[in-house]
Coordinates of C-alpha atoms and ligand atoms in Angstrom, one line a residue:
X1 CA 36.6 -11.8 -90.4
X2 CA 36.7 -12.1 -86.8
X3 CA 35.2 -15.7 -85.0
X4 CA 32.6 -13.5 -83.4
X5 CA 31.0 -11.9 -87.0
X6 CA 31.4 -15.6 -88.3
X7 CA 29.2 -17.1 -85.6
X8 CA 26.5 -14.2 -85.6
X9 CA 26.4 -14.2 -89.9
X10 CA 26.0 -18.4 -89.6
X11 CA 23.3 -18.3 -87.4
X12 CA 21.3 -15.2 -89.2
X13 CA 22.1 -17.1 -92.7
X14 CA 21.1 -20.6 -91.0
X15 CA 17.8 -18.7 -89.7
X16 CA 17.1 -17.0 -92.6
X17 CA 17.1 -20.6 -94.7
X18 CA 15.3 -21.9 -92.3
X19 CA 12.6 -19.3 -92.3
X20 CA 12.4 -19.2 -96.0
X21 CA 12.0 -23.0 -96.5
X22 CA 9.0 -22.1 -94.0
X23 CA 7.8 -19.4 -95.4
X24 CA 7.8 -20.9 -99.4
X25 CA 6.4 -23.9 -97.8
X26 CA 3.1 -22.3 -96.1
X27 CA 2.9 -20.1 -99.1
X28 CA 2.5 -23.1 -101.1
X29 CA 0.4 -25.3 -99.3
X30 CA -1.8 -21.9 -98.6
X31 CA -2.2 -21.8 -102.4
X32 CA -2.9 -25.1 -102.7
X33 CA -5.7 -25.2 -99.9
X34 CA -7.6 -22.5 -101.7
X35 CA -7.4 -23.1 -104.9
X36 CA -9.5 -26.5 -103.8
X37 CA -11.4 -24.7 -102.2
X38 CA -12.8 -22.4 -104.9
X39 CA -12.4 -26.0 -107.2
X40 CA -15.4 -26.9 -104.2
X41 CA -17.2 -23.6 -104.6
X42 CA -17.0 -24.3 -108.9
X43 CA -18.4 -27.3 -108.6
X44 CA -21.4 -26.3 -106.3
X45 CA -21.6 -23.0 -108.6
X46 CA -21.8 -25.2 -112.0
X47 CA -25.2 -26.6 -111.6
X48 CA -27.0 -23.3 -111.0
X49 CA -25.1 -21.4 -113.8
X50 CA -25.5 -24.0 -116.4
X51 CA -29.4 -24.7 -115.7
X52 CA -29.9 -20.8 -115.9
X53 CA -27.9 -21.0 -119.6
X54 CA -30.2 -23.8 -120.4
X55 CA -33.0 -22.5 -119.1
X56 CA -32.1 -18.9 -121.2
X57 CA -33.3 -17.1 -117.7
X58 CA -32.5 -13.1 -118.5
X59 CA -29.3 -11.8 -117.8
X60 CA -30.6 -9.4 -115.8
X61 CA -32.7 -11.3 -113.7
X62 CA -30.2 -13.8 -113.3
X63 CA -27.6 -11.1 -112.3
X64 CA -30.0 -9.2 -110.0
X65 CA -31.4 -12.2 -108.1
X66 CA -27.3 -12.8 -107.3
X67 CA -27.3 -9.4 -106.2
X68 CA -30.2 -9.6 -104.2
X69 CA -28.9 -12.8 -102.5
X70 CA -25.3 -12.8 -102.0
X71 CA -23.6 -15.7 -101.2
X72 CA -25.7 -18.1 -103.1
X73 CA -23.2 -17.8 -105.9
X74 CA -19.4 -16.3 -105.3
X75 CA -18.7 -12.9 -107.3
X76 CA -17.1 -13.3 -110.2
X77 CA -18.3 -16.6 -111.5
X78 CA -18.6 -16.6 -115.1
X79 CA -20.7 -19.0 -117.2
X80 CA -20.6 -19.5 -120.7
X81 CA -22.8 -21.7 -123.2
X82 CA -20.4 -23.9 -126.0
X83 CA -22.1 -25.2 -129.5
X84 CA -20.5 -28.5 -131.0
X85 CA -17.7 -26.6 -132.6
X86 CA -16.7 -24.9 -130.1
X87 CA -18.0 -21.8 -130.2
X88 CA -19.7 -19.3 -127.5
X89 CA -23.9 -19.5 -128.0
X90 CA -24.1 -17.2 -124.9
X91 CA -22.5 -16.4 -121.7
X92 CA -23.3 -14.8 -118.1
X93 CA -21.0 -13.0 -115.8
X94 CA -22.3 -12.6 -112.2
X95 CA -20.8 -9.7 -111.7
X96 CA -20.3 -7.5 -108.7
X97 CA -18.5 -4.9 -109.0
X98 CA -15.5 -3.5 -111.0
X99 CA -14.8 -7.7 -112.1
X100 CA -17.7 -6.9 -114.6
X101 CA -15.1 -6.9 -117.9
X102 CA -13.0 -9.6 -116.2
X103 CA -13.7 -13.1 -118.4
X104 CA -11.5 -16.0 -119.1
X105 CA -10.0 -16.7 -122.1
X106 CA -11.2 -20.2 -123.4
X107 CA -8.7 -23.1 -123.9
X108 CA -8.7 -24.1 -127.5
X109 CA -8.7 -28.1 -126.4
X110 CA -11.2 -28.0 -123.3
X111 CA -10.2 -30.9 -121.2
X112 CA -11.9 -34.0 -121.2
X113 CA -15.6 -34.0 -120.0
X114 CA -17.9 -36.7 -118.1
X115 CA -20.7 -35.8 -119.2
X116 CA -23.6 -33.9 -117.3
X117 CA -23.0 -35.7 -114.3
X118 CA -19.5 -35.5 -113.8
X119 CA -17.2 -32.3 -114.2
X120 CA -14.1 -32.6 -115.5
X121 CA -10.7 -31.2 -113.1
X122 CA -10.7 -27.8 -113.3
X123 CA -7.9 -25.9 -114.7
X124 CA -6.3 -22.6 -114.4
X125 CA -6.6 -20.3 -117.3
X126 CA -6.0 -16.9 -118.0
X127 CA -8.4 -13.5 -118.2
X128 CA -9.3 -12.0 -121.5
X129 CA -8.1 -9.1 -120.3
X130 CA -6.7 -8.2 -117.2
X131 CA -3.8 -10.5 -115.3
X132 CA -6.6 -12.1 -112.8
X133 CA -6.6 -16.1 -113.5
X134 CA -9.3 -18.5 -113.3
X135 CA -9.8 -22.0 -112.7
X136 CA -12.3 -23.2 -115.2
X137 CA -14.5 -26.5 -115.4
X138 CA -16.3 -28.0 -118.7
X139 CA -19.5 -30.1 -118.5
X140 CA -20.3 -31.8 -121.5
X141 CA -23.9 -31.8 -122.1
X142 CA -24.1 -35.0 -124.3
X143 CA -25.2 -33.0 -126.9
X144 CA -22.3 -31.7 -128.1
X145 CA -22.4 -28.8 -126.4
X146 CA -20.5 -27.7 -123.6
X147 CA -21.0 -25.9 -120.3
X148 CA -17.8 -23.9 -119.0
X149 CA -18.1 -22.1 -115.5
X150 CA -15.0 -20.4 -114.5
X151 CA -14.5 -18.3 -111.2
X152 CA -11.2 -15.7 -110.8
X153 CA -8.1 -16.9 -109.1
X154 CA -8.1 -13.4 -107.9
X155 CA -9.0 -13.9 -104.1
X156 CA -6.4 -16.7 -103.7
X157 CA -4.1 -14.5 -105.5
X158 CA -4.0 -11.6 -102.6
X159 CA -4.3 -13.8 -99.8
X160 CA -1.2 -15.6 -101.5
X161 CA 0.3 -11.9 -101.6
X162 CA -0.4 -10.8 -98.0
X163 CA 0.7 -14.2 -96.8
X164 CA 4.1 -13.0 -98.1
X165 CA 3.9 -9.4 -97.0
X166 CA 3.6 -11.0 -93.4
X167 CA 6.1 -14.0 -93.9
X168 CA 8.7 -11.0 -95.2
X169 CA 8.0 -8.7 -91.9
X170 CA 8.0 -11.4 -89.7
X171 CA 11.2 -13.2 -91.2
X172 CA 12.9 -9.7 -91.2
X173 CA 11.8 -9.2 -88.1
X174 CA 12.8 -12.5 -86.7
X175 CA 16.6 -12.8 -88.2
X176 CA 17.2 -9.0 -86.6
X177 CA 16.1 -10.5 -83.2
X178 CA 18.2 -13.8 -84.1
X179 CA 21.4 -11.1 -84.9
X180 CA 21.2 -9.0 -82.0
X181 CA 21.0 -11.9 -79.5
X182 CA 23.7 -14.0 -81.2
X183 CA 25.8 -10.9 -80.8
X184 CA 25.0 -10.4 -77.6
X185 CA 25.8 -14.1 -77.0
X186 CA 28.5 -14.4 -78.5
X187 CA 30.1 -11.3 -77.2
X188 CA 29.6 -13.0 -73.5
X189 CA 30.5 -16.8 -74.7
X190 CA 34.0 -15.5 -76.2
X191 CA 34.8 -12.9 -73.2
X192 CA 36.8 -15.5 -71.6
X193 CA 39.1 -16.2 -74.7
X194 CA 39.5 -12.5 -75.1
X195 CA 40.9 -12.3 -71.7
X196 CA 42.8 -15.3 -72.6
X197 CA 44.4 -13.5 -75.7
X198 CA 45.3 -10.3 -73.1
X199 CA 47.0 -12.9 -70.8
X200 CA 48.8 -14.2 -73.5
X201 CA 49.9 -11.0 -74.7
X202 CA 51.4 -10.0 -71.4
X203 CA 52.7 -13.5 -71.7
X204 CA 54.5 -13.2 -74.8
X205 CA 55.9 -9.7 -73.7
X206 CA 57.8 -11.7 -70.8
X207 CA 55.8 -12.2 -68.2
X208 CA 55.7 -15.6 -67.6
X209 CA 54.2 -15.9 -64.1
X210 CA 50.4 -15.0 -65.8
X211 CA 47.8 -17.4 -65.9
X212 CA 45.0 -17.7 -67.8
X213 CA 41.1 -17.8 -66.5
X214 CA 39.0 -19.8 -66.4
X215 CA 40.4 -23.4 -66.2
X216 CA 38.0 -25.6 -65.2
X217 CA 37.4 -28.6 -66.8
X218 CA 34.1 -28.4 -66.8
X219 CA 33.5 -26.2 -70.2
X220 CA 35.7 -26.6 -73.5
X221 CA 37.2 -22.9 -72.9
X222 CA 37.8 -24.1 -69.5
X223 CA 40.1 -26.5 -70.5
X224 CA 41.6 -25.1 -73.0
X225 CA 42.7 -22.7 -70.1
X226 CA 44.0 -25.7 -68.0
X227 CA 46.2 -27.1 -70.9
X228 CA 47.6 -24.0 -71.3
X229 CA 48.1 -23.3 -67.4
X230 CA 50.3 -26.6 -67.6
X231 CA 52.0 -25.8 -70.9
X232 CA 53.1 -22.5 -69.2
X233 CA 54.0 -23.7 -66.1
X234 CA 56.3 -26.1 -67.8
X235 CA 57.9 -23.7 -69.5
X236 CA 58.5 -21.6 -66.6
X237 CA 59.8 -24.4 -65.2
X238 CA 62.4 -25.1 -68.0
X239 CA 63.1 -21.3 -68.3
X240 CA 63.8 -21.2 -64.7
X241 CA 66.2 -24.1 -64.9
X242 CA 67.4 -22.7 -68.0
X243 CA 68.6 -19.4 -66.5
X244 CA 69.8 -21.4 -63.4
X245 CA 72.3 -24.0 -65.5
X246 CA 73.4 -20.3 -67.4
X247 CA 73.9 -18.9 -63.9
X248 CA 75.8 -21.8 -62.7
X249 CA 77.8 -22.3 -65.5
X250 CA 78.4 -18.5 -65.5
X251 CA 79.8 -19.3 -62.2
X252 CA 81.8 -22.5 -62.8
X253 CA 83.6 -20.0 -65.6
X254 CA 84.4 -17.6 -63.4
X255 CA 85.9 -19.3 -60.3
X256 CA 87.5 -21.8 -62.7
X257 CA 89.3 -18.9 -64.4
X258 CA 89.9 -17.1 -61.2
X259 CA 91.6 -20.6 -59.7
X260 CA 93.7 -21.1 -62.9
X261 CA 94.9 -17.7 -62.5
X262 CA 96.4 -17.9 -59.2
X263 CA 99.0 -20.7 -60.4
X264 CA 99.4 -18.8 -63.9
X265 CA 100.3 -15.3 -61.9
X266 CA 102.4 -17.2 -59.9
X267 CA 104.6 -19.1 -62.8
X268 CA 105.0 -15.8 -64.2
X269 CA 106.2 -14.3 -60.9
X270 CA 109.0 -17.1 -61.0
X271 CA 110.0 -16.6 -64.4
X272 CA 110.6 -13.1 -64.0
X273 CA 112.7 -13.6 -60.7
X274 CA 114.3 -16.3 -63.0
X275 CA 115.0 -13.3 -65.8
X276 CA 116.0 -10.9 -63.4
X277 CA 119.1 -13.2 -62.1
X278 CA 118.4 -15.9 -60.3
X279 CA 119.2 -18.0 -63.5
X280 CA 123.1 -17.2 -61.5
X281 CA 122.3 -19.1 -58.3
X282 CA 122.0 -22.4 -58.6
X283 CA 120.0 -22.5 -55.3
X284 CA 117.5 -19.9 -56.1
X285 CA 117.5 -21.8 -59.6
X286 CA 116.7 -24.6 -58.1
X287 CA 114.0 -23.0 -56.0
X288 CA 112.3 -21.4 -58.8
X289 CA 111.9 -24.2 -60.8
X290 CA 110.0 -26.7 -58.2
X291 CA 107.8 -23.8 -57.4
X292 CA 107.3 -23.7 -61.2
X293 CA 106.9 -27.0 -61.5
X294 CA 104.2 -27.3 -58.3
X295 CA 102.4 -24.6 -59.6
X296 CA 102.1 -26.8 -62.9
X297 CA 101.3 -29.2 -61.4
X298 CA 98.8 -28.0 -59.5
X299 CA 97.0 -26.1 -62.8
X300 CA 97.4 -29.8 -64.3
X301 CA 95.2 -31.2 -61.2
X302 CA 92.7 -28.7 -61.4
X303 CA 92.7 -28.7 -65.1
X304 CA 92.0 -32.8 -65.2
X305 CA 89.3 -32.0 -62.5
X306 CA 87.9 -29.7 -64.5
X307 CA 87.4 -31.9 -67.5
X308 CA 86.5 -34.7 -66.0
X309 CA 83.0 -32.4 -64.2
X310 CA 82.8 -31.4 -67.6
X311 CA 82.5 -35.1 -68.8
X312 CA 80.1 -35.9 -66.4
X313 CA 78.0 -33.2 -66.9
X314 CA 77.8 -34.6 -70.4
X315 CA 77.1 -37.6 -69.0
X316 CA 79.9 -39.6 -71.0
X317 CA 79.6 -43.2 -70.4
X318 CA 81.5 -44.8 -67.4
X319 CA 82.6 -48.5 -67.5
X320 CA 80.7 -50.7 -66.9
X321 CA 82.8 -53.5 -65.3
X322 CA 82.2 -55.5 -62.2
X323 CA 84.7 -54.0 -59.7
X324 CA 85.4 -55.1 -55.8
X325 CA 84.7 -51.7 -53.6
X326 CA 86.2 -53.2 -51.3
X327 CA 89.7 -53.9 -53.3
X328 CA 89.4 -50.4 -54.5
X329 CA 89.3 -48.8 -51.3
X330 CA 92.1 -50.6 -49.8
X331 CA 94.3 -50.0 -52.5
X332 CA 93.3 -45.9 -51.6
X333 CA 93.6 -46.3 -47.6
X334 CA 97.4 -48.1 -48.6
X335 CA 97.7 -45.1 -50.5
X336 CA 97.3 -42.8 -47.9
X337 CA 99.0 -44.7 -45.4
X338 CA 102.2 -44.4 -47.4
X339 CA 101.5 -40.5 -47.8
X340 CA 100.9 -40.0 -44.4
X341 CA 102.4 -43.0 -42.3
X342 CA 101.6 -41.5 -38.7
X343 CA 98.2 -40.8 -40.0
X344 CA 96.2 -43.5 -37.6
X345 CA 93.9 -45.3 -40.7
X346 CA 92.0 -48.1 -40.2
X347 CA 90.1 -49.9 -43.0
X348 CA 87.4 -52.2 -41.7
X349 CA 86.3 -54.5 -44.8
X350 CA 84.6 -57.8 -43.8
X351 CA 84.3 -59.1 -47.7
X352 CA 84.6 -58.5 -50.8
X353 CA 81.9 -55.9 -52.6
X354 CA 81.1 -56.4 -56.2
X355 CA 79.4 -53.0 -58.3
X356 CA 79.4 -52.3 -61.3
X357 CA 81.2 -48.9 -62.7
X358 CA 84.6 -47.4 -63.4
X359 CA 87.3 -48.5 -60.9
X360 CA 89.4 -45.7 -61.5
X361 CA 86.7 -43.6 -61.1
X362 CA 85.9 -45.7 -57.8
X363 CA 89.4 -44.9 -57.0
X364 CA 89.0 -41.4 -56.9
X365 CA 86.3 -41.1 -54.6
X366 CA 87.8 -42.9 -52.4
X367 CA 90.9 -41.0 -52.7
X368 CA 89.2 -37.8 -52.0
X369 CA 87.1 -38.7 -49.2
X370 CA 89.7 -39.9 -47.2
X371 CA 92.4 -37.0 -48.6
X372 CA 89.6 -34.4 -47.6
X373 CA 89.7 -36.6 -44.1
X374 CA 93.3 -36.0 -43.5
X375 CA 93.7 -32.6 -45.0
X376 CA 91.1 -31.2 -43.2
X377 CA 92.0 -32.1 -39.3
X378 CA 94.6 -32.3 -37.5
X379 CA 97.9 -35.2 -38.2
X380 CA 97.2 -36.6 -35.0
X381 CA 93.3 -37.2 -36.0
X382 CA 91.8 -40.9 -36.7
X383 CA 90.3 -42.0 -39.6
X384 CA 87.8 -44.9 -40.3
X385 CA 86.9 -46.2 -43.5
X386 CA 84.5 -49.0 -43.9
X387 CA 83.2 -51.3 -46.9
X388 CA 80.5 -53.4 -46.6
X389 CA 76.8 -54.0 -47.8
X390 CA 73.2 -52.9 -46.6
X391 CA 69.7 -53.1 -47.9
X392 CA 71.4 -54.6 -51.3
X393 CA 73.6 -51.5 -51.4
X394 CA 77.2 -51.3 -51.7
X395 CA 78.3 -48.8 -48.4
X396 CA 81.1 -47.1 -48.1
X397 CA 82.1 -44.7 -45.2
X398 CA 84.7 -42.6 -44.2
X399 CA 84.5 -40.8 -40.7
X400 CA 86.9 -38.4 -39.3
X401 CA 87.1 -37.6 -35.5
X402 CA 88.3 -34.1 -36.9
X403 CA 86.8 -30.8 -36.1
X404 CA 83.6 -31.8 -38.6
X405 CA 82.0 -28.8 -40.7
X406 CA 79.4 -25.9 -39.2
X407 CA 75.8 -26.9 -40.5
X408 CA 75.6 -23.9 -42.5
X409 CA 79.0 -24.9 -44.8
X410 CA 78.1 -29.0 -44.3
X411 CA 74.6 -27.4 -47.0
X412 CA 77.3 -26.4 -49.4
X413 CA 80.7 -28.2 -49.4
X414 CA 79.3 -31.0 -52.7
X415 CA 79.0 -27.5 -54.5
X416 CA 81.9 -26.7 -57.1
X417 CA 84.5 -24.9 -56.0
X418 CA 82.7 -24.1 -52.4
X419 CA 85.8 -24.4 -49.7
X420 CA 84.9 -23.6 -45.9
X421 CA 85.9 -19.7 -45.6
X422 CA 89.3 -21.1 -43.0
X423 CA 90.4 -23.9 -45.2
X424 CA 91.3 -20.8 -47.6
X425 CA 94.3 -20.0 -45.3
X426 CA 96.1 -23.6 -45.3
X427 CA 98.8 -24.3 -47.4
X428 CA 97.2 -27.3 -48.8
X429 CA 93.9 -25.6 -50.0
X430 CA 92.4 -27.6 -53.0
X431 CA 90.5 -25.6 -54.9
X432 CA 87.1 -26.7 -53.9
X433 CA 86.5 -29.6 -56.4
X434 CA 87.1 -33.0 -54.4
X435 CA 83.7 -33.1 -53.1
X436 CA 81.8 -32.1 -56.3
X437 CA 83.5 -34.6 -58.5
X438 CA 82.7 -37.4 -55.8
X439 CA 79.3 -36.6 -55.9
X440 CA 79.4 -36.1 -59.8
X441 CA 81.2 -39.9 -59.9
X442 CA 78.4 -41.7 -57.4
X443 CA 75.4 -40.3 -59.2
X444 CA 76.9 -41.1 -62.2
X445 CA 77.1 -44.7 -60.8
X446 CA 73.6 -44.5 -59.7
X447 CA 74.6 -43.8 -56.4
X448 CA 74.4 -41.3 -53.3
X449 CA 76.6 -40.1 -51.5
X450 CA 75.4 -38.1 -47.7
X451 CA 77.8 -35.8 -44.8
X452 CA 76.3 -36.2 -41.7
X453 CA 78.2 -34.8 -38.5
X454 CA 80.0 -37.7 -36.5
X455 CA 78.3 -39.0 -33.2
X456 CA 80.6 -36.8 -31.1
X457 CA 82.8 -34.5 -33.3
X458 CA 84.0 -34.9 -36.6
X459 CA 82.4 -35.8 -40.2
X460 CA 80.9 -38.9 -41.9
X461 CA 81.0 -39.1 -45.7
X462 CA 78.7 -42.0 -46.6
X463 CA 78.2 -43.0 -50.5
X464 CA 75.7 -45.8 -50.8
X465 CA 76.5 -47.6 -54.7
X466 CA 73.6 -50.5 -56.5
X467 CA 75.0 -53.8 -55.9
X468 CA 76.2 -55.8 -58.7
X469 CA 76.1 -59.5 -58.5
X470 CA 77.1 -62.6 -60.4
X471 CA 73.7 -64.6 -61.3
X472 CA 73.3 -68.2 -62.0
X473 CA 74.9 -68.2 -65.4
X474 CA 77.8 -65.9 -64.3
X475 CA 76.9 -63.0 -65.4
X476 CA 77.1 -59.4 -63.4
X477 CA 73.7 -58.2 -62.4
X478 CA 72.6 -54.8 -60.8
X479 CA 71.1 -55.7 -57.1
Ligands
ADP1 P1 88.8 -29.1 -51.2 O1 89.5 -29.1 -52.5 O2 88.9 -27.8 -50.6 O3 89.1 -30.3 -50.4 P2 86.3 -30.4 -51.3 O4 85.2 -30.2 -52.3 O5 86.9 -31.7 -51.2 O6 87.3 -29.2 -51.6 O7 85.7 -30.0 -49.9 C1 85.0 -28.8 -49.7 C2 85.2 -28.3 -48.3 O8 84.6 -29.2 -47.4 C3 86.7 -28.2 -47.9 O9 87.1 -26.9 -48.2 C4 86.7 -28.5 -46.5 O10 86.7 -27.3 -45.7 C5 85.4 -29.2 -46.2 N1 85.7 -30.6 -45.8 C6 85.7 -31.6 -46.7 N2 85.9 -32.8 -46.0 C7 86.1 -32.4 -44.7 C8 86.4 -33.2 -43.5 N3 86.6 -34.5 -43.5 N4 86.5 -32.5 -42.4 C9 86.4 -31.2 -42.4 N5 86.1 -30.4 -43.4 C10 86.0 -31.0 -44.6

């Protein structure tokens, strides 16, 4: 059954109760009122019927004086005269109209009596024939005999009857109104949740950019429609950056295979020139197998790159030992210095630089900044690295006075496997990685690391680290 037919059925049902308890109520107390009422109009009519029973006054007379003067006695009232055993002497009807056969049939015990003066409580009895009741009082004449007056229920009876007659319209009536303008209520209350079941079906068929109406906090649909708002822009949200990590990943897949396969086609190359003969020239031998061997090499590097991202995507746990930046990055720059000795390097490293983290990690940040420093300008070009602290952060730099990178590839270079478009050409090409895995390292230290161009020409790599520091008791803290 649908909420709407629920809500309209409740309130009719409700209603309806409601009217009935009304309605049985009134009918009730209405009955109640006039039966006292005649029990007044008995009690006034007693007197006058017993003394004319007593007083043997004709029937006729009696009967024709109440005709002549209605509304002395009520129609209807019937008298009747008792001996000592019980037994009818004589009785009068008063009658008017068709109630002329209509008497009450006597109670074998007649309730208690008080004598002439007093009347006992009426009580309802039944007709002789007929279904009208009475209510019926007994005087006791003190004599042993007994006066009974009894008047017909009859009145009370169809008041009783038309009370219901109307009580039934009025409730039908009433519980039809109730229905139609619950409908019509409800119908308006719940139009906002039926739009909110279209939204959600265009929701569920895919489009998640809908939103639902009305949210407003103000009414309890109203919020319902603002939870929801949220709950779906959340999950646009994570759907969005759900289809983004696919797409990068995608990606990383691709130009990881398509890197790997440059070495691998070229191996091959060499091991057929190595089928085809050169296996019987010692130099070409020779030749073929350090270009084998470089190309190896080179798919080992990348390879080890490759993992390595792929551990700190999962975000593997890095040491977590104190380690001097400043050690670390001299050790690098010595490093260099012996790979390129012409190179002009200068380290400027006032004191020693305690963080926390992986110093082999460490290491190869440093390595790569200040590789991608010589690799990408010219032999002749300085570089400067610097260690040193700031704001309670570790700092280290590396600047370049090389040619520096346009704006537009300076956006992209952290980006996997993003080289700038000329580097392409140079022999020593990496394949894109050195800057991603720096970045990958320092964040996964806590840290940041920033290329801004130099003040003239040239590049600055800065990656800011937290500070850790020995407290009182010795111990490494995180500045
Ligand atoms: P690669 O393996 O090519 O060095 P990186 O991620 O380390 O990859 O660097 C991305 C690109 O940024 C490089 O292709 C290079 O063109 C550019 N780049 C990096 N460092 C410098 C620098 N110091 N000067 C000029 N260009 C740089």
């Amino acid at each position: 059954m649908t909420l709407r037919a629920r809500i309209v059925l409740t309130t009719v049902s409700l209603a309806g109760v409601g009217l009935a308890i009304a309605g049985v109520a009134t009918y009730y107390f209405l009955g109640s009122f006039l039966t006292n009422r005649l029990d007044e109009q008995l009690e006034g009519a007693s007197r006058p019927v017993a003394a004319a029973l007593l007083t043997g006054v004709q029937h006729e007379q009696l009967e024709t004086a109440q005709a002549e003067e209605p509304g002395h006695l009520p129609g209807g009232v019937y008298g009747a005269l008792l001996d000592a055993k019980g037994r009818v002497v004589d009785d009068v009807s008063f009658n008017l109209g068709e109630q002329a056969r209509a008497r009450p049939r006597l109670p074998g015990d007649l309730p208690s009596v008080r004598g002439v003066s007093g009347a006992a409580d009426p009580v309802t009895t039944d007709a002789v024939a007929g279904s009208t009741s009475f209510r019926l009082l007994a005087l006791a004449l003190g004599d042993g005999r007994t006066v009974v007056v009894a008047m017909p229920l009859r009145d009370v009876a169809t008041t009783q009857r038309r009370l219901l007659l109307i009580e039934g319209a009025v409730t039908a009536l009433v519980l039809l109104a109730i229905g139609v303008a619950a409908m019509w209520l409800t119908r308006l209350e719940l139009r906002p949740l039926e739009r909110m079941s279209e939204t959600a079906d265009a929701i569920a068929d895919g489009d998640l950019s809908q939103r639902v109406v009305p949210d407003d906090k103000r009414t309890e649909v109203g919020r319902l429609g603002g939870a929801l708002n949220r709950m779906l822009a959340q999950i646009e949200h994570a759907f969005e950056e759900r289809m983004a990590s696919e797409e990068r990943l995608r990606r990383f897949v691709a130009d990881a295979s398509h890197e790997l396969r440059t070495p691998v086609t070229s191996i091959r190359g060499f091991a057929e020139l190595f089928r085809r003969g050169a296996a019987d020239r010692p130099d070409d031998l020779a030749n073929v197998m350090w270009r084998i061997e470089k190309e190896g090499a080179r798919m080992g590097q990348l390879v080890d790159e490759l993992l390595l991202l792929a551990r700190l995507d999962q975000g593997l746990p890095l040491e977590q030992d104190p380690v001097d930046l400043r050690e670390v990055v001299a050790a690098a720059v010595e490093a260099a210095r012996a790979t390129e000795p012409d190179r002009p390097l200068d380290l400027v490293a006032p004191a020693p630089v305690v963080v926390r983290g992986d110093d082999l990690r460490l290491r190869q940040v440093a390595d790569n900044l200040i590789a991608n420093a010589r690799i990408h300008t010219p032999a002749a070009t300085a570089v400067h690295v610097r260690v040193g602290a700031e704001n309670g952060q570790a700092v280290l730099e590396v600047v370049d006075d090389g040619p520096g990178i346009a704006p537009a590839a300076a956006a992209r270079i952290f980006e996997r496997f993003y080289r700038v478009e000329q580097s392409r050409s140079r022999r020593v090409a990496g394949a894109g990685l050195g800057l991603a895995i720096v970045r990958s390292v320092v964040e996964a230290h806590g840290g940041t690391i920033t290329h801004r161009a130099g003040e003239q020409r040239g590049s600055v790599f800065r990656v800011t680290l937290p500070r850790g520091e020995h407290d009182d008791d010795g111990k490494l803290t995180l500045a």
